[in-house]
Short mmCIF file of C-alpha atoms in Angstrom, two decimals:
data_model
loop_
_atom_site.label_atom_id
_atom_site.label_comp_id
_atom_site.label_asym_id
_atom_site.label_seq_id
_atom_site.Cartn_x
_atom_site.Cartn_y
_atom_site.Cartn_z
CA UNK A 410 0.00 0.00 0.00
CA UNK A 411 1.70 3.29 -0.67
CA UNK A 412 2.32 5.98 1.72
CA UNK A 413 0.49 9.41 1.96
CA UNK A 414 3.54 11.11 0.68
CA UNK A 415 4.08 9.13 -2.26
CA UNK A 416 0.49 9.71 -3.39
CA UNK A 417 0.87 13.33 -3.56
CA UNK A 418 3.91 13.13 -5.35
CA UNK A 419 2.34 11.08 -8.07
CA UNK A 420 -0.88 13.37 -8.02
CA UNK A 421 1.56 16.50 -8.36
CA UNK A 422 3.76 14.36 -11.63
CA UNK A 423 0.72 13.73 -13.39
CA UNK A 424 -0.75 17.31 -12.73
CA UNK A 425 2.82 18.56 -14.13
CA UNK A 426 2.00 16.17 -17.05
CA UNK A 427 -1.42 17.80 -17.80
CA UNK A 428 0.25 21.02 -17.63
CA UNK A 429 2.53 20.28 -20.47
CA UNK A 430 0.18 18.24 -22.79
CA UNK A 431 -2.99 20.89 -22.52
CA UNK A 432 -1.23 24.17 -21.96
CA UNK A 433 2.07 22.99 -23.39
CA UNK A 434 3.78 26.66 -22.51
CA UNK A 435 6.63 27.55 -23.54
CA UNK A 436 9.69 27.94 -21.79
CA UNK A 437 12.40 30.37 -22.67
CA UNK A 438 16.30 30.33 -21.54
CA UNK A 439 18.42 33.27 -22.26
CA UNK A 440 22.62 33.55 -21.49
CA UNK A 441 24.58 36.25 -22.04
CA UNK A 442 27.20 35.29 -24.68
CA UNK A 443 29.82 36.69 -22.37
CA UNK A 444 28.84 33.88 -19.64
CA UNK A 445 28.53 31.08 -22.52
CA UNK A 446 32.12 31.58 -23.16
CA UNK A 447 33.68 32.18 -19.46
CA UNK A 448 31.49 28.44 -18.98
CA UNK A 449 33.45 27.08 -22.17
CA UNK A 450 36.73 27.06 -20.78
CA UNK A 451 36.13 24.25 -19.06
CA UNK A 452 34.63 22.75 -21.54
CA UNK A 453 31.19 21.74 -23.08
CA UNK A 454 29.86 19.76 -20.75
CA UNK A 455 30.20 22.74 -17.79
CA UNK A 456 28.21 24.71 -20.41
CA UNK A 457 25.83 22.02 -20.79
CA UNK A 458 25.38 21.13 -16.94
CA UNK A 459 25.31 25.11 -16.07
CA UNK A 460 22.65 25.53 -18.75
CA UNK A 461 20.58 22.48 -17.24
CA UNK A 462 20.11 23.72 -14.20
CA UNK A 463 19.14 26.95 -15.25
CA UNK A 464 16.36 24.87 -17.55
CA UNK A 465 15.31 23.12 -14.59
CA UNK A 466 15.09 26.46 -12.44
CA UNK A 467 12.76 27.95 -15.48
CA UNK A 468 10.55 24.66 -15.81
CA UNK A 469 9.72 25.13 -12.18
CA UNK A 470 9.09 28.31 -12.01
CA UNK A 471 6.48 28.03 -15.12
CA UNK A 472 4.62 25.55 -13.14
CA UNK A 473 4.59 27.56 -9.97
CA UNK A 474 3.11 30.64 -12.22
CA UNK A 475 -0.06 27.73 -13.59
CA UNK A 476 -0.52 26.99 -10.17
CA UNK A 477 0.05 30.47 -8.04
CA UNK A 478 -0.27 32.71 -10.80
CA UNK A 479 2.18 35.79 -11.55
CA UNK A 480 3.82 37.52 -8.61
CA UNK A 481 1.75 40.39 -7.33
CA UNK A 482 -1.00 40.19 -9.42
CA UNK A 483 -4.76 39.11 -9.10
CA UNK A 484 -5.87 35.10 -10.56
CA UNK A 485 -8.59 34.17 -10.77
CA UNK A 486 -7.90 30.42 -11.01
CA UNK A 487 -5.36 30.65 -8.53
CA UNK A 488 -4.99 27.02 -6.23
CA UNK A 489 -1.98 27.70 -4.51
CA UNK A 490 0.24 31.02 -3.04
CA UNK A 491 3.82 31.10 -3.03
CA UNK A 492 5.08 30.42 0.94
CA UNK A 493 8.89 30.83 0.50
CA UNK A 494 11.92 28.89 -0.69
CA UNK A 495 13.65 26.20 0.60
CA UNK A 496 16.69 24.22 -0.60
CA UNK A 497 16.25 21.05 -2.20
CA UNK A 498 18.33 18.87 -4.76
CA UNK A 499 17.78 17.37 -8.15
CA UNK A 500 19.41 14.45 -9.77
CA UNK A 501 21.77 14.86 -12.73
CA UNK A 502 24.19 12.34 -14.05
CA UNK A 503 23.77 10.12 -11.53
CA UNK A 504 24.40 12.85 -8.17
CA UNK A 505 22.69 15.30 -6.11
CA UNK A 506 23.53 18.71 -7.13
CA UNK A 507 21.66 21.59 -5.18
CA UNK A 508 19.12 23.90 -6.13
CA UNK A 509 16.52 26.01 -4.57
CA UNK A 510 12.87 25.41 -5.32
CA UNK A 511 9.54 27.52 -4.82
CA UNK A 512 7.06 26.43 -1.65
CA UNK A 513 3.50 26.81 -2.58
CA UNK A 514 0.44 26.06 0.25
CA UNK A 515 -3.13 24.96 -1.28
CA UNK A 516 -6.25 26.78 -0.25
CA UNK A 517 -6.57 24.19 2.73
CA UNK A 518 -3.10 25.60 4.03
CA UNK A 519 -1.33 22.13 3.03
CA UNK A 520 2.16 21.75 1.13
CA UNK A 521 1.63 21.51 -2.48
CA UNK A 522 3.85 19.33 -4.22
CA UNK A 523 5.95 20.82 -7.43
CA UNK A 524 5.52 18.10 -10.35
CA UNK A 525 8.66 19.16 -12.12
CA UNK A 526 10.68 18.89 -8.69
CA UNK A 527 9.41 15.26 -8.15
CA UNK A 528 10.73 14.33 -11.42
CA UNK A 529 13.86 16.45 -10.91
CA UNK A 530 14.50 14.75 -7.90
CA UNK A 531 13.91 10.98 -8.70
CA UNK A 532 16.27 8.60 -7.39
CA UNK A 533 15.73 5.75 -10.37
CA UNK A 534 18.97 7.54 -12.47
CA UNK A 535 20.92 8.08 -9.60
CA UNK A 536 20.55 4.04 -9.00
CA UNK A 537 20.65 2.54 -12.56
CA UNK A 538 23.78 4.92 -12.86
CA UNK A 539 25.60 3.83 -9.56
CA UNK A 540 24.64 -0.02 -10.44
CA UNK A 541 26.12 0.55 -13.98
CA UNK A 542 29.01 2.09 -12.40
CA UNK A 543 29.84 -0.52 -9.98
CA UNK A 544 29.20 -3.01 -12.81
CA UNK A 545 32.15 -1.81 -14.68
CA UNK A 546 34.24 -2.22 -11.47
CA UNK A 547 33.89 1.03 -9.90
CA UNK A 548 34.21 0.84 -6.04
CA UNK A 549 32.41 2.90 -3.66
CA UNK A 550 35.44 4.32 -2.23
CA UNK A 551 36.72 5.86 -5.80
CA UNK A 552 32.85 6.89 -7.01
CA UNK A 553 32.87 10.64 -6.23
CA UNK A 554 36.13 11.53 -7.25
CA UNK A 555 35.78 10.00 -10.98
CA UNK A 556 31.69 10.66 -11.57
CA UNK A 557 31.52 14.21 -9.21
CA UNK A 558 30.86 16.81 -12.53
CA UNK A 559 29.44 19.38 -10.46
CA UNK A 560 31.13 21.37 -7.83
CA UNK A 561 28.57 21.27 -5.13
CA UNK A 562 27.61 18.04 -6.11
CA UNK A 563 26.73 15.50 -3.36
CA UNK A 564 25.42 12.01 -2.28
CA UNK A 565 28.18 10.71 -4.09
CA UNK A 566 30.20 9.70 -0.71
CA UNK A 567 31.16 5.75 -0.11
CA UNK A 568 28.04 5.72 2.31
CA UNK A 569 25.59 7.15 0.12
CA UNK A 570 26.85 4.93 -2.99
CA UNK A 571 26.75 1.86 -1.45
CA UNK A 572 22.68 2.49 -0.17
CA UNK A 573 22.54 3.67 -3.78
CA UNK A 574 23.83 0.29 -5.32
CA UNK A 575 21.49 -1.70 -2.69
CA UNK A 576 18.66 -0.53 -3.66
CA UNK A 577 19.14 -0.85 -7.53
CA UNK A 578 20.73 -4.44 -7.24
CA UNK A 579 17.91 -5.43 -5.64
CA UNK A 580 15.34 -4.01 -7.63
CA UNK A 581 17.40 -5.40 -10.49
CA UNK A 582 17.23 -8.70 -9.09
CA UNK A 583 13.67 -8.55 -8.27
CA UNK A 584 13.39 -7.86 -11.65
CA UNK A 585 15.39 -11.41 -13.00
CA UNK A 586 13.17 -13.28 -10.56
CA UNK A 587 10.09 -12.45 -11.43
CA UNK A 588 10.31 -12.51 -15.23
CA UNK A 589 8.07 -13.87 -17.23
CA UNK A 590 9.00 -17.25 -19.34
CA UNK A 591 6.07 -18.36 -20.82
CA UNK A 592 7.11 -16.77 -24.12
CA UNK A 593 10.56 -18.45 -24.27
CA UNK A 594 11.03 -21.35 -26.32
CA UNK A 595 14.10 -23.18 -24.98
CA UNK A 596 15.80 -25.87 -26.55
CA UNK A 597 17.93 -26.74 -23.66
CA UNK A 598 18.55 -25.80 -19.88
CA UNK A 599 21.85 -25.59 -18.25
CA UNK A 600 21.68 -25.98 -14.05
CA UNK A 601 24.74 -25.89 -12.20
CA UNK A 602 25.79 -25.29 -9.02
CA UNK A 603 28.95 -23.00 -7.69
CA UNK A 604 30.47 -22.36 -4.84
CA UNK A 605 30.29 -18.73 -3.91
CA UNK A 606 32.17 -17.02 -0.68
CA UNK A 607 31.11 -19.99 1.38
CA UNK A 608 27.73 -20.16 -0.12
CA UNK A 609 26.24 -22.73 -2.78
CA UNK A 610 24.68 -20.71 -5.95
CA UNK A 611 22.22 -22.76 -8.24
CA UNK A 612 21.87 -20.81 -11.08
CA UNK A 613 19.41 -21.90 -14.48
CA UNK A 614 20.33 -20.69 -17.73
CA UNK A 615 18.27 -20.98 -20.99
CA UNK A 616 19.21 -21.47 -24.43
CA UNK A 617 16.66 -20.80 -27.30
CA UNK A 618 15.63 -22.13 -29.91
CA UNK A 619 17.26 -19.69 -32.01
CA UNK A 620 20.60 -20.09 -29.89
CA UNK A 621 20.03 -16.90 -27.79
CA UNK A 622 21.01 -17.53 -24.27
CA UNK A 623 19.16 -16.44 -21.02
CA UNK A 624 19.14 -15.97 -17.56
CA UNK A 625 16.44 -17.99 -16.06
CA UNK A 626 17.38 -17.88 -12.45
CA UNK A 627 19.14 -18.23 -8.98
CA UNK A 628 19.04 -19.70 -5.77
CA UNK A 629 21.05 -19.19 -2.91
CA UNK A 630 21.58 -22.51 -0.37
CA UNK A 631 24.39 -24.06 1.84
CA UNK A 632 24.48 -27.07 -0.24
CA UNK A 633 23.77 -28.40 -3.60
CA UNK A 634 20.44 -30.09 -2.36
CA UNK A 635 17.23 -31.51 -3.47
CA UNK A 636 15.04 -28.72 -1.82
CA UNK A 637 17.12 -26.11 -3.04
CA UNK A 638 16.80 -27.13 -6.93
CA UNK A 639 13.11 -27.69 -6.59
CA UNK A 640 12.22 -24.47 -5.23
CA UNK A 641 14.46 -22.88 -7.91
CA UNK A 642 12.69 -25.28 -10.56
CA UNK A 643 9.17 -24.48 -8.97
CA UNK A 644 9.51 -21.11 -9.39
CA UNK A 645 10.43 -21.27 -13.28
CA UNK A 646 7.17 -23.13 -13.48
CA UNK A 647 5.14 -20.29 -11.61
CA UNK A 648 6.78 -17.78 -13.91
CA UNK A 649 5.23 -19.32 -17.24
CA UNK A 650 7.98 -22.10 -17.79
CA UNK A 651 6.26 -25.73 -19.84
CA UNK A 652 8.40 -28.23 -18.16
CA UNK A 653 5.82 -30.85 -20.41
CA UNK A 654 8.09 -29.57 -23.88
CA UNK A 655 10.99 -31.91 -24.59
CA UNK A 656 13.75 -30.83 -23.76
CA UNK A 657 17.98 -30.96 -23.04
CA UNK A 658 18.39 -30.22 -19.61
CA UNK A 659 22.86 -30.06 -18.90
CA UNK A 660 23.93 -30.81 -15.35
CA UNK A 661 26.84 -31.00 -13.74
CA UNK A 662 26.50 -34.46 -12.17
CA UNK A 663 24.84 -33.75 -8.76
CA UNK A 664 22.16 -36.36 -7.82
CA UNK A 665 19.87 -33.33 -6.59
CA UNK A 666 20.27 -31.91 -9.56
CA UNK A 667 18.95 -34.72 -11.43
CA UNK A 668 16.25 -35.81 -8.85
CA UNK A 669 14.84 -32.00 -8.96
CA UNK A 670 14.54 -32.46 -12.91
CA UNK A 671 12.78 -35.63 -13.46
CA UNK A 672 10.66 -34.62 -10.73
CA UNK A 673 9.19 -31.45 -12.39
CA UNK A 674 10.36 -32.69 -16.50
CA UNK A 675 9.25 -36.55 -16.59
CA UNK A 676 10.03 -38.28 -19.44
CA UNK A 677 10.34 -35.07 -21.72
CA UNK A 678 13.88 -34.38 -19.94
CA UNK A 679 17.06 -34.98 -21.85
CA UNK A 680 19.43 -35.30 -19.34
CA UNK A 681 22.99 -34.76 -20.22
CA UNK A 682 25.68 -34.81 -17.65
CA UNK A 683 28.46 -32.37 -18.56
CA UNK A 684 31.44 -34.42 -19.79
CA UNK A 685 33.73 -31.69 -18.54
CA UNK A 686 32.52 -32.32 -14.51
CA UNK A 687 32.76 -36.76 -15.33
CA UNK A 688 36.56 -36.11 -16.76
CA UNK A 689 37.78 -34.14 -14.12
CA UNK A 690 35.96 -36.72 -11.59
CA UNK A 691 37.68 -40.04 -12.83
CA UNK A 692 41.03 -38.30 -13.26
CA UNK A 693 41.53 -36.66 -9.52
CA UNK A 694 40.86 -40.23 -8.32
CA UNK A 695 44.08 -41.24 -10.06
CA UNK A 696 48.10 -40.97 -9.43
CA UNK A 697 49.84 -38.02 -11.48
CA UNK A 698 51.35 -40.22 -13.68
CA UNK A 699 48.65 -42.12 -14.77
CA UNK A 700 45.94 -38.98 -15.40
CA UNK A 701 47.13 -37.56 -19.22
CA UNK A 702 47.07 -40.65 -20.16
CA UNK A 703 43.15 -41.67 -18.83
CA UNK A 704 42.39 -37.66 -19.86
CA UNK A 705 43.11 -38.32 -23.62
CA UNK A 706 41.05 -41.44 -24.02
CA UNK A 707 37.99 -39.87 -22.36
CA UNK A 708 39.07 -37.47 -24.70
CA UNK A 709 38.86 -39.08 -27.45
CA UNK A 710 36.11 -41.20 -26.70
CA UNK A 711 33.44 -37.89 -26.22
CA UNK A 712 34.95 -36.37 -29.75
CA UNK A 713 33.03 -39.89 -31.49
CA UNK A 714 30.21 -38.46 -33.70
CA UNK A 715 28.57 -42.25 -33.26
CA UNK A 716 27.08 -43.16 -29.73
CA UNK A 717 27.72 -46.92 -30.06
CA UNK A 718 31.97 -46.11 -31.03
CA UNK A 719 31.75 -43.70 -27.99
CA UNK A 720 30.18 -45.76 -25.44
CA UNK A 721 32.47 -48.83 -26.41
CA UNK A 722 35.37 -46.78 -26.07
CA UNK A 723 34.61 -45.49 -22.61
CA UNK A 724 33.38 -49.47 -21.45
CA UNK A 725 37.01 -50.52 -22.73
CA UNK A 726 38.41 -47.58 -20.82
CA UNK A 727 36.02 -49.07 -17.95
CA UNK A 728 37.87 -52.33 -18.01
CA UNK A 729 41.39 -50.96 -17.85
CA UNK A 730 40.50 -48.97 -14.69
CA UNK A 731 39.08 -51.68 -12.86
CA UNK A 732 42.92 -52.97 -12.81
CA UNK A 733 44.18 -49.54 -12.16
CA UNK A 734 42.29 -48.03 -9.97
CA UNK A 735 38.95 -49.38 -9.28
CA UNK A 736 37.67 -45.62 -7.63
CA UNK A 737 38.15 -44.30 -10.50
CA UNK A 738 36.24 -47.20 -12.47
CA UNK A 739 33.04 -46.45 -10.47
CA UNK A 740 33.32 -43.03 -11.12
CA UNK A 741 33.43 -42.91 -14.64
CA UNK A 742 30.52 -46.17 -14.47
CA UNK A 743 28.28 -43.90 -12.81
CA UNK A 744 25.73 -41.57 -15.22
CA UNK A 745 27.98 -42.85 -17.79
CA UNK A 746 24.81 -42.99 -20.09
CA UNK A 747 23.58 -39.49 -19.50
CA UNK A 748 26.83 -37.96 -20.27
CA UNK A 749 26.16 -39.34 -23.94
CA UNK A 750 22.81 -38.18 -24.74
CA UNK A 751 23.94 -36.12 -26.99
CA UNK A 752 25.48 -38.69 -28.60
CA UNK A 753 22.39 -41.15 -28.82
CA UNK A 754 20.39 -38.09 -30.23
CA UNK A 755 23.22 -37.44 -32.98
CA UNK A 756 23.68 -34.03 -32.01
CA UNK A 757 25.88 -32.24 -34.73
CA UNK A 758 29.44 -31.63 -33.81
CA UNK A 759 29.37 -28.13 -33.61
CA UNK A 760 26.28 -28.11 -31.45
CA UNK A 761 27.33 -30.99 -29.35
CA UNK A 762 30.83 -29.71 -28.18
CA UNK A 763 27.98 -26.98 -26.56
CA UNK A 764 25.46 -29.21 -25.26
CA UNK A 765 27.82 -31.64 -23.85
CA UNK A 766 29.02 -29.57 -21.00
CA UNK A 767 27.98 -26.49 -18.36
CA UNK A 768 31.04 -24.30 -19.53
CA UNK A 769 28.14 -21.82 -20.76
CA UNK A 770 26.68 -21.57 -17.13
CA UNK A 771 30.37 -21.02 -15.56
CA UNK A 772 31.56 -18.67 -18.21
CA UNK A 773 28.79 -16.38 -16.85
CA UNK A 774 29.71 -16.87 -13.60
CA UNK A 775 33.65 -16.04 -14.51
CA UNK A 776 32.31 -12.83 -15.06
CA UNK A 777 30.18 -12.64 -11.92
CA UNK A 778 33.34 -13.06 -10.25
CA UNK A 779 35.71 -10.22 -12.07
CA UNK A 780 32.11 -8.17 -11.45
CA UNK A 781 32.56 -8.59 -7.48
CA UNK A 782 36.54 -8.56 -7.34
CA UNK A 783 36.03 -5.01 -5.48
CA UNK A 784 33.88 -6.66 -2.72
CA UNK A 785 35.95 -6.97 0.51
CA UNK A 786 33.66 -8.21 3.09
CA UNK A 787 30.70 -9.92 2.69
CA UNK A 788 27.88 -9.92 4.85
CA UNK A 789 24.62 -12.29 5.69
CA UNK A 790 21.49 -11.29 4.43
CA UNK A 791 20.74 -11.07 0.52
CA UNK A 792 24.15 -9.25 -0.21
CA UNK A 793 25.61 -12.12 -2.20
CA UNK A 794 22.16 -12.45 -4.18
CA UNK A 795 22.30 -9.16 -5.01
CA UNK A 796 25.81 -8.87 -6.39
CA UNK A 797 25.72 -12.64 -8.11
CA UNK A 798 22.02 -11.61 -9.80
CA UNK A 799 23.60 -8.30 -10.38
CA UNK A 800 26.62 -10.55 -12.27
CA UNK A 801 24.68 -12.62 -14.54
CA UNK A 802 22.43 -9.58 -15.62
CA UNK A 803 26.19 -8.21 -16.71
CA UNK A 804 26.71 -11.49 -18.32
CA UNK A 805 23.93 -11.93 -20.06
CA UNK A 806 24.10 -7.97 -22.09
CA UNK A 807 27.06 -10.05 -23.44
CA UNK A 808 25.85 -13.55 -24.56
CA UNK A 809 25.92 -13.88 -28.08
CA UNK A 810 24.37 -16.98 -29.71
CA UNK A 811 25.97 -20.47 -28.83
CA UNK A 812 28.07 -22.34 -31.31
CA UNK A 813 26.44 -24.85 -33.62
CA UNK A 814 22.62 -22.52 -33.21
CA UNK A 815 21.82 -23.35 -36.91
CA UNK A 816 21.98 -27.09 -35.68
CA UNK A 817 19.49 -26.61 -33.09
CA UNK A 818 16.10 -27.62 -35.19
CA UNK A 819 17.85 -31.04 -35.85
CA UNK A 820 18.22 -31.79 -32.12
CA UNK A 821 14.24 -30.66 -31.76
CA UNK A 822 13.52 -33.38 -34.63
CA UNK A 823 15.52 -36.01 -32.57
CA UNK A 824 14.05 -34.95 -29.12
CA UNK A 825 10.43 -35.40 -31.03
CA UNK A 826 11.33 -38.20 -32.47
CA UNK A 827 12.82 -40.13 -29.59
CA UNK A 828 9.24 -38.54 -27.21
CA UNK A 829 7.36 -40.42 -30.19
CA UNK A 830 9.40 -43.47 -29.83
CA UNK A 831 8.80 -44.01 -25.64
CA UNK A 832 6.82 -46.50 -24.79
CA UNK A 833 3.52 -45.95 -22.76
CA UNK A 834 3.86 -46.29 -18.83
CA UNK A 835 1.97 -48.76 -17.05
CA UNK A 836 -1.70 -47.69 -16.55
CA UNK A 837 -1.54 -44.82 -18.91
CA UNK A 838 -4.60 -44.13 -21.05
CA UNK A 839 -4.77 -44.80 -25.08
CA UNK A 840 -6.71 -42.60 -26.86
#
């Protein structure tokens, strides 16, 4: 429910608004050529910032004239008096510069609110600019000295930056959350877990059908556990998400992970373990001299175009490890299906080499982590939300299309095909 104070505000915008649209006056800004010039030698943008200000200072004073009428002199129409000035602020370029604004009371003796100040004074640029700031690896510490353009600029300080940056990373996250999905078509999902500062992030990333990657979503969780994927998978279904379409979904190996998926996907998930996670899991069971040599046959083995070469290479490679080291046997044994899906639906080369791991999911979060290398401390609450969300929103302005996207309606025939192909569970009902 909003508050007293933000009604009136919004009343005294849209009043502004009708002002401009019905009476549309015009406003008028002279300067003395002599003062153009003294403001050019330091350059265009002092001119430009000087000569704002003054525009704002005009702009307000047009609306106090609708509203109060001209200074000592009779209207008729009059619904407010002038009752002094008072120094305020207005937001430009992302800070608080100071300027003095007109009081007016209504006929009932209350404050009434200057449209044109309200918008002057909004807060939303001063946010999306500190968040894009801090983005590009700004810290709060160095914000005013490289963004302060105005003298008597302020609310640029450490303190007042980092509120800033709260408040827009969270809005900005509220924002990823709460997206709608019904409108993507995806062709696969990527879910993988990473460890962040202590904390486990599940993050779910989307690729269309036209190879265009997205940012589905994120949940924060001490572990990589079955509760914590479901609620994370639950919510993509609230927010418009068909888990009934067939469809790839790349994990990293975790059981929850895969319990979460066939739980909410059924038969219609693809499930293809990443073949970069199953490598590096057989090989750290093994001694250093033994682990180039076990590295370049599973190797070679995912590189088969044909499913029945690839799995017969990786059985043989099964075999020899049971003699070697029979850890690292049961590690490659287990999900050793799943990480050739891809395989078994003949996934083009180009398009497999994509599909066949989670590097997409931690290239984004590579640049989560150059994005937070200015964070010293971390705190509890929904700080590390906030700057990981914050992250992937970076990432994802510079996804481009994934490798092998002209392939993608050939995988779609093979998922249909293969859906066509399953045989009908006990019970079902036949049409």
């Amino acid at each position: 429910m909003k508050k007293r104070y933000q009604i009136e505000q919004q009343r005294a915008v849209q009043q502004f608004r009708r002002l401009a649209t019905e009476q549309n006056p015009n406003v008028q800004m002279i300067l003395p050529m002599a003062d153009i010039v003294g403001l050019l030698q330091e350059g265009v943008g002092n001119l430009l910032r000087h000569a704002g200000l003054e525009l704002m200072h005009l702009v307000m004073d047009e609306e106090v004239k609708s509203l109060a009428g001209e200074r000592h002199q009779q209207h008729e129409h009059r619904r407010a008096h002038r009752w002094g000035k008072e120094d305020g602020y207005c937001v430009v370029d992302g800070q608080r510069v100071p300027i003095q604004r007109t009081r007016l009371r209504s006929g009932d003796n209350r404050e009434q609110r200057l449209g044109s100040y309200e918008l002057f004074q909004r807060s939303g640029p001063l946010q999306a600019g500190v968040w894009d700031k801090m983005m590009r690896g700004l810290s709060t510490r160095n914000y005013g000295a490289v963004v302060k353009d105005f003298q008597s600029a302020y609310g640029i300080e450490k303190s007042a930056v980092s509120e800033n940056f709260i408040e827009a990373s969270r809005e900005k996250v509220k924002q990823l959350m709460e997206r709608p999905l019904g409108e993507l078509r995806l062709c696969a999902v990527l879910i993988d877990g990473t460890p962040f500062k202590d904390r486990q992030m599940v993050a779910a990333l989307g690729i269309g059908c036209d190879g265009r990657k997205t940012v589905l979503g994120i949940r924060e969780g001490a572990t990589e556990n079955t509760a914590v994927v479901s609620s994370l998978l639950s919510e993509l279904v609230e927010r418009g998400l068909d888990f009934s379409m067939p469809r790839m979904y790349i994990l990293d190996g975790g059981k929850a992970l895969h319990a979460a998926v066939r739980r909410h996907a059924g038969e219609a998930a693809f499930i293809q373990r990443c073949q970069v996670h199953k490598k590096r899991n057989v090989v750290d069971h093994l001694p250093e001299e033994h682990k180039a040599a076990v590295k370049r046959k599973l190797q070679n083995a995912y590189q088969m175009a044909d499913y029945a070469d690839a799995k017969r290479s990786l059985e043989s490679l099964h075999r020899e490890l049971m003699d070697l080291n029979p850890s690292a046997a049961r590690s490659l044994e287990e999900g050793m299906e799943e990480t050739l899906t891809v395989h078994k639906l003949r996934v083009p080369d180009q398009l497999r080499r994509t599909l066949s791991c989670t590097n997409v999911i931690e290239s984004a979060f590579s640049i989560v982590e150059t994005v937070c290398r200015n964070v010293k401390r971390w705190r509890s609450g929904d700080q590390i939300e906030r700057w990981v969300g914050s992250g992937l929103l970076v990432a994802e302005r510079q996804f481009r299309k994934v490798i092998g996207h002209r392939q993608i309606p050939l995988l779609l025939s093979s998922m249909a095909n293969a859906v066509s192909k399953k045989p009908i569970a006990k019970g079902a009902a036949v049409a």
